[in-house]
Amino acid sequence: MSTLQSLNRSPFLLGFLFNHEQVRNMSRVKRRNTHPGYWLPLKNVQKKDDKISADNLRFVREVIQDKYKNKSPLKGSELQIEKTEWDPKTKRSGVIARNIGRQQMWDKDGNKIVCTVLHVLDNHVIRYIPPEEYVKTSRGAIHFKNKTPLGCLVVGAEATNPEKFTRQYCNLFSEVGLLPKKTLSRFIITPNAALPPCTPITAGHFLVGQAVDVYGKTVDHGFQGVVKRWGFKGGPASHGATKFHRRGGTIGTGRDKARVWPGTKMPGHMGSERRYNRGLMIMRINMKYNVIYVKGTVPGATNSIVRIFDTLLPLRKLKEAPPHPTYFPPEDGTQKEEDIWDSSLHVYGSPSISV
């Protein structure tokens, strides 16, 4: 008996093999990962040396202190970068900041403005990868496929005790002579905005009145139902309703649609998504404490880490040159104003009524 004859005698098998409605056109791709990639160096120490004596522990800490006490983040750079002028197509580096809460401010007309307070941590440049090298990496090959390649600037923030990290992770900072950083981030930049290693980046990197994009991870709510996750109304509370108060109802029926459509709103994991808030205006900058006040909200909960960039919105891009490639204190020793406010804001302590 031939294969075709056996298929004709088995309609179920024939329909299973040639039913095009069962072909999935949309792959199920995970949108979030709760653990770092296997290709990244192991960061945190997995075991503790409980058997080490107090004298040996004191000796280890003295060695670490002697290793890093003579290292300065402003010295030891062998990368020579030519000073170039800023142009509208320049893509500068961003900064790593911590969301420390919200604060209300008022403009001169008495209107309340809710601002998010972002503390720029001790950002330092760890490494600069030129375009011809970054395009050869796995990430760069995907990002710049059929595009003009750009450079990559690796920035670290929040230095901490090296004992908390593995040797592989600490080796990333051995060339620049900095303490290991808790957070690392890559920023895609144009070659004229490159910075040498060990260069500090502060809140003066941005200007008051400038529009920025803030990137962060939203609040993680865990597994939630359709009422909280998608805002469904739910079923009636009484009049014969039984176990249907917060259910979603039908998810698809019918002759030609005898399946669940991809993208159907159903219960699942809510939050913990990487999101951008674009076009947020900087209302105030405190240079003493490295704090930036942006108008509106940013992704993530209080005390979460965010990244701040120059905005990509075409109508809100910079018209004048910002500190390029970043802000450096003047050579004559003069410091920038300690607290810079937007011209539309009412400064605390100044009179609100003049006669």
CSV table of C-alpha atoms in Angstrom, one decimal:
chain,number,residue,atom,x,y,z
A,1,MET,CA,0.0,0.0,0.0
A,2,SER,CA,1.4,3.4,-1.0
A,3,THR,CA,1.8,6.3,1.4
A,4,LEU,CA,-0.8,8.4,-0.4
A,5,GLN,CA,-3.4,5.6,-0.2
A,6,SER,CA,-2.8,5.3,3.6
A,7,LEU,CA,-3.3,9.0,4.0
A,8,ASN,CA,-6.6,8.9,2.0
A,9,ARG,CA,-7.9,6.2,4.3
A,10,SER,CA,-6.9,8.3,7.4
A,11,PRO,CA,-8.6,11.7,7.1
A,12,PHE,CA,-7.5,12.7,10.6
A,13,LEU,CA,-3.8,12.2,9.7
A,14,LEU,CA,-4.3,13.9,6.3
A,15,GLY,CA,-5.9,16.9,8.0
A,16,PHE,CA,-3.2,17.1,10.6
A,17,LEU,CA,-0.4,17.2,8.1
A,18,PHE,CA,-1.9,19.6,5.6
A,19,ASN,CA,-3.9,21.9,7.9
A,20,HIS,CA,-2.3,25.3,7.4
A,21,GLU,CA,-4.3,26.9,10.2
A,22,GLN,CA,-2.1,25.1,12.7
A,23,VAL,CA,1.1,26.7,11.4
A,24,ARG,CA,2.3,29.3,14.0
A,25,ASN,CA,3.4,32.5,12.3
A,26,MET,CA,4.5,34.1,15.5
A,27,SER,CA,7.3,32.6,17.6
A,28,ARG,CA,7.0,32.6,21.4
A,29,VAL,CA,10.0,34.7,22.4
A,30,LYS,CA,10.7,35.4,26.1
A,31,ARG,CA,10.4,39.2,26.7
A,32,ARG,CA,12.3,39.2,30.0
A,33,ASN,CA,15.2,37.4,31.6
A,34,THR,CA,15.7,37.3,35.3
A,35,HIS,CA,19.3,36.1,35.2
A,36,PRO,CA,22.4,37.3,33.3
A,37,GLY,CA,23.6,35.6,30.2
A,38,TYR,CA,25.9,32.6,30.4
A,39,TRP,CA,28.5,34.4,28.3
A,40,LEU,CA,29.0,37.2,30.9
A,41,PRO,CA,31.7,36.8,33.5
A,42,LEU,CA,30.5,35.5,36.9
A,43,LYS,CA,29.9,38.6,39.0
A,44,ASN,CA,29.1,37.7,42.6
A,45,VAL,CA,31.1,35.4,44.8
A,46,GLN,CA,29.3,32.1,45.3
A,47,LYS,CA,30.9,30.9,48.5
A,48,LYS,CA,32.3,32.5,51.6
A,49,ASP,CA,35.6,31.6,53.2
A,50,ASP,CA,34.3,31.1,56.7
A,51,LYS,CA,37.5,29.3,57.8
A,52,ILE,CA,39.8,32.3,57.2
A,53,SER,CA,41.2,33.8,60.3
A,54,ALA,CA,40.8,37.4,61.4
A,55,ASP,CA,44.5,38.1,60.9
A,56,ASN,CA,44.4,36.7,57.3
A,57,LEU,CA,41.3,38.7,56.6
A,58,ARG,CA,42.9,41.9,57.8
A,59,PHE,CA,46.0,41.2,55.6
A,60,VAL,CA,43.8,40.7,52.6
A,61,ARG,CA,42.0,44.0,53.1
A,62,GLU,CA,45.4,45.8,53.6
A,63,VAL,CA,46.6,44.3,50.2
A,64,ILE,CA,43.4,45.6,48.5
A,65,GLN,CA,43.8,49.0,50.1
A,66,ASP,CA,47.4,49.3,49.0
A,67,LYS,CA,46.5,48.2,45.4
A,68,TYR,CA,43.9,50.9,44.9
A,69,LYS,CA,45.0,53.8,47.1
A,70,ASN,CA,47.4,55.2,44.5
A,71,LYS,CA,45.0,54.8,41.6
A,72,SER,CA,43.4,58.0,40.4
A,73,PRO,CA,40.5,58.1,38.0
A,74,LEU,CA,42.0,61.1,36.3
A,75,LYS,CA,45.4,59.6,35.5
A,76,GLY,CA,46.8,56.7,33.6
A,77,SER,CA,44.9,57.0,30.4
A,78,GLU,CA,46.8,56.0,27.2
A,79,LEU,CA,43.9,56.6,24.8
A,80,GLN,CA,44.4,59.9,23.0
A,81,ILE,CA,41.1,61.4,21.7
A,82,GLU,CA,41.1,64.3,19.3
A,83,LYS,CA,39.0,67.2,20.4
A,84,THR,CA,36.2,67.8,17.9
A,85,GLU,CA,33.3,70.1,17.7
A,86,TRP,CA,29.7,69.1,18.4
A,87,ASP,CA,27.2,68.8,15.5
A,88,PRO,CA,23.5,67.8,15.5
A,89,LYS,CA,24.4,64.3,14.4
A,90,THR,CA,26.7,63.7,17.3
A,91,LYS,CA,25.6,60.8,19.6
A,92,ARG,CA,27.0,61.4,23.1
A,93,SER,CA,27.4,59.0,26.0
A,94,GLY,CA,24.7,58.6,28.6
A,95,VAL,CA,24.9,58.3,32.4
A,96,ILE,CA,23.8,55.7,35.0
A,97,ALA,CA,21.6,57.1,37.7
A,98,ARG,CA,19.4,55.9,40.6
A,99,ASN,CA,15.8,56.9,41.0
A,100,ILE,CA,15.6,58.3,44.5
A,101,GLY,CA,11.9,59.5,44.5
A,102,ARG,CA,9.8,62.4,43.4
A,103,GLN,CA,9.5,66.0,44.4
A,104,GLN,CA,6.9,68.7,43.7
A,105,MET,CA,8.0,72.0,42.3
A,106,TRP,CA,6.0,75.0,41.1
A,107,ASP,CA,6.4,77.4,38.2
A,108,LYS,CA,6.1,81.2,38.5
A,109,ASP,CA,2.4,81.0,37.7
A,110,GLY,CA,1.7,78.7,40.7
A,111,ASN,CA,1.2,75.5,38.6
A,112,LYS,CA,2.5,72.3,40.3
A,113,ILE,CA,5.1,70.2,38.5
A,114,VAL,CA,5.9,66.7,39.6
A,115,CYS,CA,9.5,65.8,39.0
A,116,THR,CA,11.5,62.6,39.4
A,117,VAL,CA,14.8,63.0,41.3
A,118,LEU,CA,17.7,61.0,39.7
A,119,HIS,CA,21.0,60.7,41.5
A,120,VAL,CA,23.9,60.4,39.1
A,121,LEU,CA,26.2,57.9,40.7
A,122,ASP,CA,30.0,57.9,40.4
A,123,ASN,CA,30.2,57.2,36.7
A,124,HIS,CA,33.5,56.4,35.1
A,125,VAL,CA,34.5,55.3,31.7
A,126,ILE,CA,35.8,51.8,31.7
A,127,ARG,CA,36.6,51.1,28.1
A,128,TYR,CA,36.1,52.5,24.6
A,129,ILE,CA,35.6,50.1,21.7
A,130,PRO,CA,36.0,51.8,18.3
A,131,PRO,CA,33.5,51.1,15.5
A,132,GLU,CA,35.7,48.7,13.5
A,133,GLU,CA,36.2,46.5,16.5
A,134,TYR,CA,32.6,46.7,17.9
A,135,VAL,CA,31.0,45.7,14.6
A,136,LYS,CA,32.9,42.4,14.8
A,137,THR,CA,31.4,41.5,18.2
A,138,SER,CA,28.2,39.4,18.3
A,139,ARG,CA,26.1,42.3,19.6
A,140,GLY,CA,27.6,44.8,17.3
A,141,ALA,CA,27.0,42.6,14.2
A,142,ILE,CA,23.3,42.4,15.0
A,143,HIS,CA,22.9,46.1,15.9
A,144,PHE,CA,24.7,47.5,12.9
A,145,LYS,CA,23.6,45.0,10.2
A,146,ASN,CA,23.4,47.0,6.9
A,147,LYS,CA,24.1,50.2,8.9
A,148,THR,CA,27.1,52.5,9.5
A,149,PRO,CA,28.9,51.1,12.6
A,150,LEU,CA,29.4,53.3,15.6
A,151,GLY,CA,31.6,53.0,18.7
A,152,CYS,CA,30.7,51.6,22.1
A,153,LEU,CA,31.5,53.2,25.5
A,154,VAL,CA,31.5,51.0,28.6
A,155,VAL,CA,30.6,53.0,31.7
A,156,GLY,CA,30.5,51.8,35.3
A,157,ALA,CA,28.8,53.2,38.3
A,158,GLU,CA,28.8,52.8,42.1
A,159,ALA,CA,32.2,51.5,43.2
A,160,THR,CA,32.2,48.9,46.0
A,161,ASN,CA,34.4,46.4,47.9
A,162,PRO,CA,36.3,44.0,45.5
A,163,GLU,CA,35.7,41.1,48.0
A,164,LYS,CA,32.1,40.9,46.9
A,165,PHE,CA,33.0,40.0,43.3
A,166,THR,CA,34.8,37.2,41.5
A,167,ARG,CA,38.3,37.5,40.0
A,168,GLN,CA,36.9,37.3,36.5
A,169,TYR,CA,34.7,40.4,37.1
A,170,CYS,CA,37.4,42.4,38.9
A,171,ASN,CA,39.8,41.8,35.9
A,172,LEU,CA,37.5,44.0,33.8
A,173,PHE,CA,38.7,47.0,35.9
A,174,SER,CA,42.4,46.0,36.2
A,175,GLU,CA,43.5,47.9,33.2
A,176,VAL,CA,41.9,51.2,34.3
A,177,GLY,CA,42.9,50.9,38.0
A,178,LEU,CA,39.4,51.5,39.4
A,179,LEU,CA,37.5,49.7,42.1
A,180,PRO,CA,34.9,47.3,40.7
A,181,LYS,CA,31.6,48.9,39.9
A,182,LYS,CA,28.2,47.4,40.8
A,183,THR,CA,26.6,48.4,37.4
A,184,LEU,CA,28.0,48.4,33.9
A,185,SER,CA,26.4,49.7,30.8
A,186,ARG,CA,27.2,50.2,27.1
A,187,PHE,CA,26.4,53.4,25.3
A,188,ILE,CA,26.5,53.6,21.5
A,189,ILE,CA,28.3,56.8,20.5
A,190,THR,CA,29.8,58.5,17.5
A,191,PRO,CA,33.6,58.5,17.3
A,192,ASN,CA,33.8,62.2,17.9
A,193,ALA,CA,32.2,61.7,21.3
A,194,ALA,CA,34.6,59.1,22.6
A,195,LEU,CA,36.1,59.5,26.1
A,196,PRO,CA,39.3,58.1,27.5
A,197,PRO,CA,39.1,55.5,30.3
A,198,CYS,CA,38.9,56.7,33.9
A,199,THR,CA,37.0,59.8,32.8
A,200,PRO,CA,34.3,60.8,35.3
A,201,ILE,CA,30.8,61.7,34.1
A,202,THR,CA,28.7,63.9,36.3
A,203,ALA,CA,25.3,65.6,36.3
A,204,GLY,CA,26.9,68.5,34.3
A,205,HIS,CA,26.9,66.2,31.3
A,206,PHE,CA,23.3,67.6,30.6
A,207,LEU,CA,21.8,71.1,30.5
A,208,VAL,CA,18.8,72.5,32.2
A,209,GLY,CA,15.9,72.7,29.8
A,210,GLN,CA,17.2,69.8,27.7
A,211,ALA,CA,15.0,66.9,26.7
A,212,VAL,CA,16.3,63.4,27.6
A,213,ASP,CA,15.3,59.8,27.3
A,214,VAL,CA,15.3,57.6,30.4
A,215,TYR,CA,15.6,53.8,30.1
A,216,GLY,CA,14.8,51.5,33.0
A,217,LYS,CA,12.9,48.3,34.1
A,218,THR,CA,9.3,48.7,35.2
A,219,VAL,CA,8.0,47.5,38.5
A,220,ASP,CA,7.7,43.8,38.8
A,221,HIS,CA,4.2,42.7,39.8
A,222,GLY,CA,4.6,39.0,39.3
A,223,PHE,CA,1.9,36.7,37.9
A,224,GLN,CA,-1.4,38.7,37.8
A,225,GLY,CA,-4.9,38.1,36.4
A,226,VAL,CA,-6.6,39.9,33.6
A,227,VAL,CA,-8.4,42.5,35.8
A,228,LYS,CA,-5.1,43.9,37.1
A,229,ARG,CA,-2.9,43.2,34.2
A,230,TRP,CA,-5.2,44.4,31.4
A,231,GLY,CA,-7.9,46.3,33.2
A,232,PHE,CA,-10.8,43.9,32.4
A,233,LYS,CA,-14.1,44.7,34.0
A,234,GLY,CA,-14.7,41.1,35.2
A,235,GLY,CA,-18.0,39.4,35.8
A,236,PRO,CA,-21.0,40.5,38.0
A,237,ALA,CA,-20.7,40.3,41.8
A,238,SER,CA,-24.1,38.7,42.3
A,239,HIS,CA,-27.3,37.6,40.5
A,240,GLY,CA,-26.2,34.1,39.9
A,241,ALA,CA,-22.5,34.7,39.1
A,242,THR,CA,-20.5,31.7,40.4
A,243,LYS,CA,-16.7,31.7,40.3
A,244,PHE,CA,-16.6,34.2,37.4
A,245,HIS,CA,-16.0,37.5,39.3
A,246,ARG,CA,-12.5,38.2,38.0
A,247,ARG,CA,-12.2,35.8,35.0
A,248,GLY,CA,-11.4,36.8,31.5
A,249,GLY,CA,-14.2,34.9,29.7
A,250,THR,CA,-13.8,33.2,26.3
A,251,ILE,CA,-10.4,33.3,24.5
A,252,GLY,CA,-11.6,32.3,21.1
A,253,THR,CA,-14.2,30.0,19.5
A,254,GLY,CA,-15.6,29.4,16.0
A,255,ARG,CA,-15.2,27.2,13.0
A,256,ASP,CA,-12.3,29.0,11.3
A,257,LYS,CA,-10.7,30.3,14.4
A,258,ALA,CA,-10.5,27.1,16.5
A,259,ARG,CA,-7.4,28.2,18.3
A,260,VAL,CA,-6.1,31.0,20.5
A,261,TRP,CA,-4.8,33.9,18.6
A,262,PRO,CA,-1.2,35.0,19.4
A,263,GLY,CA,-1.3,38.1,21.6
A,264,THR,CA,-4.6,37.4,23.3
A,265,LYS,CA,-4.8,39.2,26.6
A,266,MET,CA,-4.6,36.5,29.3
A,267,PRO,CA,-3.2,36.2,32.8
A,268,GLY,CA,0.6,36.2,33.0
A,269,HIS,CA,3.7,37.9,34.2
A,270,MET,CA,3.1,41.6,34.7
A,271,GLY,CA,5.9,44.2,34.8
A,272,SER,CA,9.6,43.8,34.8
A,273,GLU,CA,9.8,45.1,31.2
A,274,ARG,CA,12.5,47.3,29.8
A,275,ARG,CA,10.9,50.6,28.7
A,276,TYR,CA,11.9,54.1,27.5
A,277,ASN,CA,10.3,57.4,28.6
A,278,ARG,CA,11.3,59.8,25.9
A,279,GLY,CA,11.3,63.6,25.8
A,280,LEU,CA,11.5,64.3,29.5
A,281,MET,CA,12.6,67.8,30.3
A,282,ILE,CA,15.3,68.6,32.8
A,283,MET,CA,14.0,71.2,35.2
A,284,ARG,CA,16.8,71.5,37.7
A,285,ILE,CA,20.4,70.2,38.2
A,286,ASN,CA,22.3,70.2,41.5
A,287,MET,CA,26.0,70.1,40.8
A,288,LYS,CA,27.0,69.6,44.4
A,289,TYR,CA,25.1,66.4,44.9
A,290,ASN,CA,25.0,65.2,41.3
A,291,VAL,CA,21.2,65.2,41.2
A,292,ILE,CA,19.0,65.8,38.1
A,293,TYR,CA,15.3,66.7,38.3
A,294,VAL,CA,13.3,65.6,35.3
A,295,LYS,CA,9.7,66.5,34.6
A,296,GLY,CA,7.3,63.5,34.8
A,297,THR,CA,7.9,59.9,35.7
A,298,VAL,CA,10.5,57.3,34.7
A,299,PRO,CA,10.3,53.5,34.4
A,300,GLY,CA,11.0,51.5,37.6
A,301,ALA,CA,10.4,51.7,41.3
A,302,THR,CA,12.2,54.0,43.8
A,303,ASN,CA,15.9,53.1,44.3
A,304,SER,CA,16.1,51.4,40.9
A,305,ILE,CA,18.8,52.0,38.3
A,306,VAL,CA,18.1,53.9,35.1
A,307,ARG,CA,20.0,55.2,32.1
A,308,ILE,CA,19.8,58.8,30.8
A,309,PHE,CA,20.5,59.7,27.2
A,310,ASP,CA,20.1,62.7,24.9
A,311,THR,CA,16.6,62.4,23.4
A,312,LEU,CA,16.0,60.9,20.0
A,313,LEU,CA,12.8,62.8,19.3
A,314,PRO,CA,13.4,65.0,16.3
A,315,LEU,CA,11.5,68.0,17.5
A,316,ARG,CA,13.1,68.0,21.0
A,317,LYS,CA,16.7,67.5,20.0
A,318,LEU,CA,19.4,69.9,21.1
A,319,LYS,CA,19.6,73.1,19.2
A,320,GLU,CA,22.8,74.4,21.0
A,321,ALA,CA,26.0,72.6,21.8
A,322,PRO,CA,26.0,70.7,25.1
A,323,PRO,CA,29.2,69.9,27.1
A,324,HIS,CA,31.1,67.9,24.5
A,325,PRO,CA,32.1,65.1,24.8
A,326,THR,CA,31.2,65.7,28.5
A,327,TYR,CA,31.5,68.3,31.2
A,328,PHE,CA,35.0,69.1,32.5
A,329,PRO,CA,35.7,71.7,35.3
A,330,PRO,CA,37.4,74.8,34.0
A,331,GLU,CA,41.1,75.0,34.1
A,332,ASP,CA,41.1,78.3,36.0
A,333,GLY,CA,39.5,76.6,39.0
A,334,THR,CA,36.1,78.3,38.7
A,335,GLN,CA,33.2,76.0,39.5
A,336,LYS,CA,29.8,75.8,37.8
A,337,GLU,CA,26.8,77.2,39.7
A,338,GLU,CA,25.9,74.8,42.5
A,339,ASP,CA,22.1,74.7,41.9
A,340,ILE,CA,20.8,75.4,38.4
A,341,TRP,CA,17.0,76.0,37.9
A,342,ASP,CA,14.9,76.3,34.8
A,343,SER,CA,13.8,79.9,34.1
A,344,SER,CA,10.2,78.9,34.4
A,345,LEU,CA,10.5,77.6,37.9
A,346,HIS,CA,9.9,79.4,41.2
A,347,VAL,CA,13.2,79.1,43.2
A,348,TYR,CA,12.7,78.1,46.8
A,349,GLY,CA,13.5,81.1,49.1
A,350,SER,CA,12.8,83.8,46.5
A,351,PRO,CA,9.8,86.1,47.0
A,352,SER,CA,6.7,84.9,45.2
A,353,ILE,CA,5.0,88.3,45.3
A,354,SER,CA,6.6,91.6,44.5
A,355,VAL,CA,4.9,95.0,45.1
